[in-house]
Short mmCIF file of C-alpha atoms in Angstrom, two decimals:
data_model
loop_
_atom_site.label_atom_id
_atom_site.label_comp_id
_atom_site.label_asym_id
_atom_site.label_seq_id
_atom_site.Cartn_x
_atom_site.Cartn_y
_atom_site.Cartn_z
CA MET A 20 -60.61 14.99 27.88
CA ALA A 21 -57.38 16.83 28.70
CA ARG A 22 -57.46 18.84 31.89
CA ARG A 23 -57.23 22.60 31.53
CA LYS A 24 -53.82 23.87 32.57
CA GLU A 25 -53.99 26.15 35.60
CA PRO A 26 -53.27 29.78 34.64
CA ALA A 27 -50.05 31.39 35.91
CA ILE A 28 -52.19 34.11 37.54
CA PRO A 29 -55.46 32.84 39.08
CA ASP A 30 -58.67 34.11 37.47
CA ALA A 31 -59.83 35.53 40.79
CA ILE A 32 -56.89 37.93 40.91
CA LEU A 33 -57.44 38.97 37.28
CA ASP A 34 -61.14 39.57 37.98
CA GLN A 35 -60.18 41.73 40.94
CA LEU A 36 -57.73 43.76 38.82
CA LEU A 37 -60.31 44.28 36.07
CA ALA A 38 -63.22 45.04 38.40
CA GLY A 39 -65.09 48.18 37.30
CA ALA A 40 -62.68 48.84 34.40
CA ASP A 41 -63.06 48.58 30.65
CA ALA A 42 -60.83 45.66 29.64
CA LYS A 43 -59.97 47.39 26.33
CA THR A 44 -58.22 50.23 28.19
CA ALA A 45 -55.83 47.81 29.93
CA PHE A 46 -53.35 48.18 27.06
CA ASP A 47 -53.58 51.99 26.77
CA PRO A 48 -50.73 54.22 27.99
CA ASN A 49 -50.96 54.41 31.79
CA GLY A 50 -53.60 51.69 31.62
CA LEU A 51 -53.81 48.58 33.78
CA LEU A 52 -50.68 46.93 32.34
CA ASP A 53 -48.53 50.02 32.89
CA GLN A 54 -49.93 50.45 36.40
CA LEU A 55 -49.28 46.79 37.16
CA LYS A 56 -45.70 47.06 35.87
CA LYS A 57 -45.12 50.13 38.06
CA ALA A 58 -46.64 48.43 41.12
CA LEU A 59 -44.61 45.23 40.62
CA THR A 60 -41.40 47.22 40.13
CA GLU A 61 -41.94 49.25 43.30
CA ARG A 62 -42.86 46.09 45.25
CA ALA A 63 -39.67 44.38 44.03
CA LEU A 64 -37.60 47.41 45.08
CA LYS A 65 -39.17 47.29 48.56
CA ALA A 66 -38.35 43.59 48.80
CA GLU A 67 -34.74 44.34 47.82
CA LEU A 68 -34.50 46.93 50.60
CA ASP A 69 -36.01 44.47 53.12
CA HIS A 70 -33.30 41.95 52.18
CA HIS A 71 -30.60 44.64 52.44
CA LEU A 72 -31.71 45.75 55.92
CA ALA A 73 -32.08 42.17 57.15
CA GLY A 74 -28.32 41.62 56.73
CA ASP A 75 -27.30 44.99 58.24
CA GLU A 76 -26.56 44.94 62.01
CA SER A 77 -25.59 48.64 62.30
CA GLY A 78 -29.11 49.84 63.01
CA ASN A 79 -29.69 51.04 59.49
CA ARG A 80 -33.38 51.47 58.63
CA ARG A 81 -35.79 52.88 56.05
CA ASN A 82 -35.64 56.56 55.15
CA GLY A 83 -38.64 57.34 52.93
CA TYR A 84 -38.64 57.40 49.14
CA GLY A 85 -36.94 59.13 46.29
CA ARG A 86 -38.41 59.81 42.86
CA LYS A 87 -36.97 58.57 39.58
CA THR A 88 -38.23 58.57 36.00
CA VAL A 89 -37.01 55.63 33.92
CA LEU A 90 -37.48 54.91 30.24
CA THR A 91 -39.20 51.66 29.32
CA GLU A 92 -40.08 50.10 25.95
CA GLY A 93 -43.66 51.30 26.55
CA GLY A 94 -42.94 54.88 27.64
CA SER A 95 -41.55 56.69 30.68
CA MET A 96 -42.38 55.48 34.20
CA ASP A 97 -42.27 57.47 37.46
CA LEU A 98 -41.08 55.28 40.33
CA SER A 99 -40.87 55.66 44.09
CA ILE A 100 -37.44 54.32 45.07
CA PRO A 101 -37.11 53.28 48.74
CA ARG A 102 -34.09 54.67 50.64
CA ASP A 103 -32.14 53.70 53.74
CA ARG A 104 -30.55 55.93 56.42
CA THR A 105 -26.92 55.17 55.57
CA GLY A 106 -27.35 55.40 51.80
CA THR A 107 -25.79 51.97 51.26
CA PHE A 108 -28.81 50.51 49.46
CA ASP A 109 -28.18 50.09 45.71
CA PRO A 110 -31.08 48.20 44.06
CA THR A 111 -30.32 45.50 41.51
CA LEU A 112 -33.50 45.94 39.45
CA ILE A 113 -33.01 49.70 38.93
CA ALA A 114 -29.50 50.69 40.00
CA LYS A 115 -28.75 54.12 41.53
CA TYR A 116 -27.78 55.91 38.34
CA GLN A 117 -29.77 53.76 35.93
CA ARG A 118 -32.33 55.70 33.91
CA ARG A 119 -33.51 52.96 31.57
CA PHE A 120 -35.62 49.96 32.51
CA PRO A 121 -34.12 46.49 31.86
CA GLY A 122 -34.88 45.55 28.26
CA PHE A 123 -34.97 49.14 26.95
CA ASP A 124 -31.39 49.04 25.66
CA GLU A 125 -32.11 45.74 23.91
CA LYS A 126 -35.04 47.39 22.10
CA ILE A 127 -32.77 50.15 20.78
CA ILE A 128 -30.10 47.64 19.71
CA SER A 129 -32.75 45.52 17.98
CA MET A 130 -34.00 48.51 15.98
CA TYR A 131 -30.42 49.47 15.11
CA ALA A 132 -29.70 45.90 13.97
CA ARG A 133 -32.74 46.07 11.64
CA GLY A 134 -31.00 48.86 9.78
CA MET A 135 -32.82 51.83 11.35
CA SER A 136 -30.71 54.99 11.62
CA THR A 137 -30.28 56.97 14.86
CA ARG A 138 -32.77 59.58 13.61
CA GLU A 139 -35.31 56.88 12.66
CA ILE A 140 -35.05 55.25 16.10
CA THR A 141 -35.56 58.63 17.80
CA GLY A 142 -38.69 59.31 15.69
CA HIS A 143 -39.99 55.76 16.20
CA LEU A 144 -39.78 56.02 20.01
CA ARG A 145 -41.40 59.46 19.95
CA GLU A 146 -44.31 58.41 17.70
CA LEU A 147 -45.09 55.07 19.32
CA TYR A 148 -44.32 55.69 22.99
CA GLY A 149 -44.10 59.46 23.40
CA ILE A 150 -40.50 59.15 24.61
CA GLU A 151 -37.91 61.78 23.78
CA VAL A 152 -34.56 60.04 23.39
CA SER A 153 -31.45 61.89 22.25
CA ALA A 154 -29.18 60.70 19.46
CA ASP A 155 -26.33 60.68 22.01
CA LEU A 156 -28.22 58.17 24.16
CA ILE A 157 -28.76 55.85 21.19
CA SER A 158 -25.08 56.11 20.28
CA THR A 159 -24.09 55.36 23.89
CA VAL A 160 -26.33 52.27 23.98
CA THR A 161 -25.12 50.92 20.65
CA ASP A 162 -21.45 51.77 21.36
CA ALA A 163 -21.57 49.29 24.24
CA VAL A 164 -21.65 46.61 21.51
CA ILE A 165 -18.04 47.36 20.50
CA GLU A 166 -16.62 45.42 23.46
CA GLU A 167 -18.87 42.51 22.50
CA VAL A 168 -17.55 42.69 18.92
CA THR A 169 -13.95 42.42 20.16
CA THR A 170 -14.77 39.39 22.32
CA TRP A 171 -16.70 37.75 19.46
CA GLN A 172 -13.91 38.41 16.95
CA ASN A 173 -11.38 36.67 19.23
CA ARG A 174 -13.48 33.70 20.32
CA PRO A 175 -12.17 30.13 19.75
CA LEU A 176 -13.33 28.34 16.58
CA GLU A 177 -13.95 24.73 15.61
CA ALA A 178 -10.85 22.79 14.56
CA ILE A 179 -12.24 21.96 11.07
CA TYR A 180 -14.82 23.59 8.82
CA PRO A 181 -15.63 21.57 5.67
CA LEU A 182 -16.77 24.77 3.94
CA VAL A 183 -15.86 28.42 4.39
CA PHE A 184 -17.60 31.10 2.30
CA LEU A 185 -15.84 34.46 2.01
CA ASP A 186 -17.95 37.39 0.87
CA THR A 187 -17.18 41.10 0.49
CA ILE A 188 -19.38 44.14 1.05
CA ARG A 189 -18.34 47.58 -0.13
CA VAL A 190 -19.17 50.38 2.31
CA LYS A 191 -18.49 54.11 2.48
CA ILE A 192 -16.55 55.11 5.61
CA ARG A 193 -15.28 58.55 6.62
CA ASP A 194 -11.52 58.41 6.96
CA GLU A 195 -9.21 61.40 7.53
CA GLY A 196 -11.93 63.83 6.48
CA LEU A 197 -12.79 61.96 3.27
CA VAL A 198 -15.47 59.36 2.55
CA ARG A 199 -13.67 56.30 1.17
CA ASN A 200 -14.87 52.99 -0.24
CA LYS A 201 -13.72 50.15 1.98
CA ALA A 202 -14.21 46.41 1.78
CA ILE A 203 -15.70 44.51 4.71
CA HIS A 204 -14.99 40.80 4.39
CA VAL A 205 -17.32 38.29 6.02
CA ALA A 206 -16.28 34.66 6.62
CA ILE A 207 -19.05 32.08 7.08
CA GLY A 208 -18.06 28.57 8.13
CA VAL A 209 -20.16 25.44 7.67
CA ARG A 210 -19.58 22.81 10.35
CA ALA A 211 -19.66 19.07 9.71
CA ASP A 212 -23.28 18.96 10.91
CA GLY A 213 -24.24 21.51 8.23
CA VAL A 214 -24.93 24.39 10.63
CA LYS A 215 -23.48 27.76 9.58
CA GLU A 216 -21.48 30.13 11.76
CA VAL A 217 -20.04 33.60 11.10
CA LEU A 218 -16.31 33.33 11.79
CA GLY A 219 -15.40 36.99 11.64
CA LEU A 220 -15.41 40.45 10.03
CA TRP A 221 -12.42 42.32 8.61
CA ILE A 222 -12.14 45.81 7.11
CA GLU A 223 -9.50 46.60 4.49
CA GLN A 224 -9.27 49.36 1.91
CA ASN A 225 -6.69 47.52 -0.22
CA GLU A 226 -6.80 43.76 -0.04
CA GLY A 227 -3.92 41.55 -1.14
CA ALA A 228 -1.85 38.53 -0.14
CA LYS A 229 -0.46 40.23 3.01
CA PHE A 230 -3.95 41.13 4.24
CA TRP A 231 -5.30 37.62 3.62
CA LEU A 232 -2.24 36.06 5.25
CA ARG A 233 -3.00 38.08 8.40
CA VAL A 234 -6.68 37.03 8.35
CA LEU A 235 -5.89 33.33 7.83
CA ASN A 236 -3.21 33.33 10.53
CA GLU A 237 -5.75 34.91 12.87
CA LEU A 238 -8.20 32.08 12.12
CA ARG A 239 -5.47 29.50 12.75
CA ASN A 240 -4.54 31.16 16.05
CA ARG A 241 -8.19 30.92 17.09
CA GLY A 242 -8.09 27.15 16.68
CA LEU A 243 -9.09 26.59 13.03
CA GLU A 244 -6.75 23.82 11.88
CA ASP A 245 -8.21 22.86 8.50
CA ILE A 246 -10.59 24.10 5.79
CA LEU A 247 -11.64 21.57 3.17
CA LEU A 248 -13.18 24.00 0.67
CA ALA A 249 -12.94 27.80 0.53
CA VAL A 250 -15.56 29.44 -1.71
CA VAL A 251 -14.49 32.99 -2.58
CA ASP A 252 -15.37 35.88 -4.86
CA GLY A 253 -12.12 36.30 -6.82
CA LEU A 254 -10.29 37.82 -3.84
CA ARG A 255 -6.95 39.26 -4.91
CA GLY A 256 -4.05 37.52 -3.16
CA PHE A 257 -6.25 34.97 -1.43
CA PRO A 258 -5.12 31.79 -3.27
CA GLU A 259 -1.45 32.55 -2.48
CA ALA A 260 -2.19 33.30 1.18
CA ILE A 261 -4.33 30.22 1.82
CA ALA A 262 -1.73 28.00 0.17
CA ALA A 263 0.74 29.21 2.81
CA VAL A 264 -1.56 28.67 5.82
CA TYR A 265 -3.88 25.84 4.69
CA PRO A 266 -2.01 24.13 1.83
CA GLU A 267 -4.57 21.29 1.44
CA THR A 268 -7.57 23.62 1.03
CA ILE A 269 -9.32 23.67 -2.35
CA VAL A 270 -10.11 27.23 -3.48
CA GLN A 271 -13.34 27.53 -5.47
CA THR A 272 -14.64 30.66 -7.19
CA CYS A 273 -18.20 31.47 -6.16
CA ILE A 274 -20.29 30.69 -9.25
CA VAL A 275 -23.09 33.03 -8.15
CA HIS A 276 -20.70 35.99 -7.93
CA LEU A 277 -19.18 35.10 -11.28
CA LEU A 278 -22.66 35.04 -12.85
CA ARG A 279 -23.54 38.39 -11.29
CA HIS A 280 -20.29 39.85 -12.55
CA SER A 281 -21.14 38.52 -16.04
CA MET A 282 -24.61 40.10 -15.96
CA GLY A 283 -22.98 43.46 -15.27
CA PHE A 284 -21.70 43.50 -18.87
CA ALA A 285 -25.11 42.78 -20.43
CA SER A 286 -28.17 44.93 -21.05
CA TRP A 287 -31.23 44.15 -18.93
CA LYS A 288 -33.25 42.62 -21.80
CA ASP A 289 -30.45 40.15 -22.66
CA ARG A 290 -29.68 38.90 -19.18
CA LYS A 291 -32.20 36.08 -19.01
CA ALA A 292 -30.97 34.56 -22.28
CA ILE A 293 -27.30 34.97 -21.27
CA ALA A 294 -27.95 33.30 -17.89
CA ALA A 295 -29.52 30.33 -19.72
CA ALA A 296 -26.51 30.12 -22.06
CA LEU A 297 -24.01 30.22 -19.18
CA ARG A 298 -25.91 27.49 -17.37
CA THR A 299 -24.55 25.03 -19.94
CA VAL A 300 -21.07 25.90 -18.65
CA TYR A 301 -21.49 25.46 -14.88
CA ASP A 302 -23.98 22.60 -15.30
CA ALA A 303 -21.52 20.53 -17.40
CA VAL A 304 -20.60 16.96 -16.48
CA ASP A 305 -16.89 17.70 -16.00
CA ASP A 306 -14.29 20.39 -16.59
CA LYS A 307 -13.61 19.34 -20.19
CA ALA A 308 -17.29 19.53 -21.10
CA ALA A 309 -17.49 22.86 -19.24
CA GLU A 310 -14.59 24.34 -21.20
CA ALA A 311 -16.16 23.16 -24.45
CA ALA A 312 -19.43 24.84 -23.42
CA LEU A 313 -17.57 28.04 -22.58
CA THR A 314 -15.86 28.01 -25.99
CA ALA A 315 -19.26 27.49 -27.64
CA PHE A 316 -20.63 30.45 -25.65
CA GLU A 317 -17.70 32.66 -26.71
CA ASP A 318 -18.22 31.71 -30.37
CA GLY A 319 -21.99 32.16 -30.15
CA PRO A 320 -24.05 35.36 -30.54
CA TRP A 321 -23.93 36.34 -26.84
CA GLY A 322 -20.20 35.69 -26.53
CA GLU A 323 -19.51 37.83 -29.60
CA LYS A 324 -21.81 40.62 -28.42
CA TYR A 325 -20.44 40.59 -24.86
CA ALA A 326 -16.84 39.41 -25.21
CA ALA A 327 -15.99 40.62 -21.68
CA ILE A 328 -18.12 37.81 -20.19
CA GLY A 329 -16.03 35.04 -21.74
CA LYS A 330 -12.83 36.82 -20.68
CA ALA A 331 -14.07 37.07 -17.08
CA TRP A 332 -14.72 33.31 -16.94
CA ARG A 333 -11.31 32.58 -18.53
CA ARG A 334 -9.50 34.72 -15.94
CA ALA A 335 -11.18 32.81 -13.09
CA TRP A 336 -11.05 29.40 -14.78
CA GLN A 337 -8.36 27.82 -12.56
CA GLU A 338 -10.59 28.49 -9.52
CA VAL A 339 -13.75 27.41 -11.40
CA ILE A 340 -12.39 23.98 -12.43
CA PRO A 341 -12.53 22.36 -8.91
CA PHE A 342 -16.32 22.77 -9.00
CA PHE A 343 -16.67 20.13 -11.72
CA ALA A 344 -14.83 17.44 -9.72
CA PHE A 345 -17.71 17.31 -7.23
CA PRO A 346 -21.01 15.43 -7.57
CA ARG A 347 -24.20 17.46 -7.96
CA GLU A 348 -25.12 17.22 -4.26
CA VAL A 349 -21.92 19.07 -3.30
CA ARG A 350 -22.20 21.48 -6.25
CA ARG A 351 -25.58 22.71 -5.00
CA ILE A 352 -24.01 23.61 -1.65
CA LEU A 353 -21.09 25.39 -3.36
CA TYR A 354 -23.31 27.17 -5.86
CA THR A 355 -25.47 28.97 -3.35
CA THR A 356 -27.44 28.59 -0.14
CA ASN A 357 -30.60 30.47 0.76
CA ALA A 358 -29.24 31.41 4.18
CA ILE A 359 -26.16 33.10 2.73
CA GLU A 360 -28.19 34.89 0.05
CA ALA A 361 -30.64 36.08 2.72
CA LEU A 362 -27.72 37.27 4.85
CA ASN A 363 -26.24 39.23 1.94
CA SER A 364 -29.58 40.90 1.39
CA LYS A 365 -29.82 41.97 5.06
CA LEU A 366 -26.26 43.31 5.11
CA HIS A 367 -26.69 45.31 1.90
CA ARG A 368 -30.02 46.72 3.10
CA ALA A 369 -28.49 47.86 6.40
CA VAL A 370 -25.52 49.46 4.59
CA ARG A 371 -27.77 51.30 2.10
CA ALA A 372 -29.84 52.75 4.96
CA ARG A 373 -26.71 54.37 6.45
CA GLY A 374 -25.27 56.04 3.35
CA HIS A 375 -21.81 56.24 4.93
CA PHE A 376 -20.31 55.51 8.35
CA ALA A 377 -18.45 57.89 10.64
CA ASN A 378 -15.57 55.42 11.17
CA ASP A 379 -14.58 51.74 10.95
CA GLU A 380 -16.05 50.97 14.38
CA ALA A 381 -19.49 52.26 13.38
CA ALA A 382 -19.52 49.97 10.33
CA LEU A 383 -18.35 46.93 12.32
CA LYS A 384 -20.90 47.64 15.05
CA LEU A 385 -23.85 47.64 12.66
CA LEU A 386 -22.76 44.62 10.61
CA PHE A 387 -22.02 42.62 13.77
CA LEU A 388 -25.55 43.29 15.04
CA VAL A 389 -27.08 42.29 11.68
CA LEU A 390 -24.98 39.11 11.57
CA ASN A 391 -25.73 38.26 15.18
CA ARG A 392 -29.45 38.61 14.53
CA ALA A 393 -29.28 36.52 11.33
CA GLU A 394 -27.24 33.76 12.99
CA LYS A 395 -30.07 33.07 15.43
CA ASP A 396 -32.18 31.84 12.49
CA TRP A 397 -29.54 29.34 11.37
CA LYS A 398 -30.82 26.34 13.28
CA MET A 399 -31.05 23.77 10.50
CA PRO A 400 -28.56 22.69 7.81
CA PRO A 401 -29.52 23.02 4.11
CA ARG A 402 -31.76 20.17 2.95
CA GLU A 403 -29.00 19.05 0.51
CA TRP A 404 -26.47 18.65 3.32
CA THR A 405 -27.20 14.98 4.12
CA ALA A 406 -26.43 13.89 0.56
CA ALA A 407 -23.47 16.30 0.32
CA LYS A 408 -22.07 15.02 3.60
CA ALA A 409 -21.96 11.44 2.31
CA GLN A 410 -20.13 12.58 -0.83
CA MET A 411 -17.65 14.73 1.10
CA ALA A 412 -16.86 11.82 3.40
CA VAL A 413 -15.70 9.89 0.31
CA ILE A 414 -13.88 12.80 -1.33
CA PHE A 415 -12.01 14.06 1.75
CA GLY A 416 -11.77 10.82 3.70
CA GLU A 417 -10.00 11.13 7.05
CA ARG A 418 -10.08 14.94 7.03
CA PHE A 419 -13.89 14.98 6.90
CA ALA A 420 -14.09 12.13 9.42
CA LYS A 421 -12.02 14.23 11.81
CA ALA A 422 -14.48 17.10 11.39
CA MET A 423 -17.40 14.75 12.13
CA ASN A 424 -15.72 13.52 15.32
CA ALA A 425 -14.68 16.96 16.57
#
């Protein structure tokens, strides 16, 4: 029989703490847990002062206590802060001018990253913990993320990404007194081991070849030497720009986005039937069979009723064709991945909750936090990646081998 693991805190101490008390009240506000947290904090502060005085040979000594109220994730806490005669003691746990307990800022940032507005966070803290927190405090805490965004946006990248997905989110941002629609572009790279990574965020009101040339040169300057496949949503000017920076990259239109664009022309009751009809196009054996299926769709009842759908596929056809050169294992990866779809859903939900943003920085701050939170869940490659990897090794040869050895 396995031996019982010794508890981190001996039972005798726990029994002593609970003696004469109702165990159910331990979790109440100002209950045993809050009292224990306060006592441990004050004991740690005393220990810090002891260490400070031990290294001071000037005769400095204790000088009573000061009072400070700090905000914690469980409510406010009144602390007795030990002082020294010379006033040189600055605690590490709760610094001189610090009014929030370690971990409190992370709670606010976590709520903000979940899409909660400043007003919602204020109400949440008031209702759950009885804490009054101003909107200015929340803005101050979340604004500290901007420096982190800059560092993240300039970090070095892998030398090769077999796949890069480029997606666009439309957001409303106040600019020069007017609320304008702006595009925020998100680049997601897939490494040779199948693990995804967000490469960056870029805001642009009017995209074009010059904008994409700047973005791609930025990626190259950060160490990205080669992209095997770029999956994009019909980005204007992108094919020309990537040909200048990464001439060997294959540009593939995102089939999911093309399907969604197609559904925008159809009435709700017809969409299921149209989706089934279009499946014969992107599920074809090769590009010739796909074009024949597209022609059949255009000549059929749905193509005649919704002529704009066929025209949309024709306009994107040169970037659709590469899809059919790949085996089905690779096509599944190009078609869609659950992680990217889930990420899109989180980003759109966070944007909808805001309505519009005060400036570009506010939009970048929120989307960075959402992306950062989502990235932590990307621990495993898609289940199709093993089969796709074997196919890509054959298709791209030495370029893919270089990515594997990086």
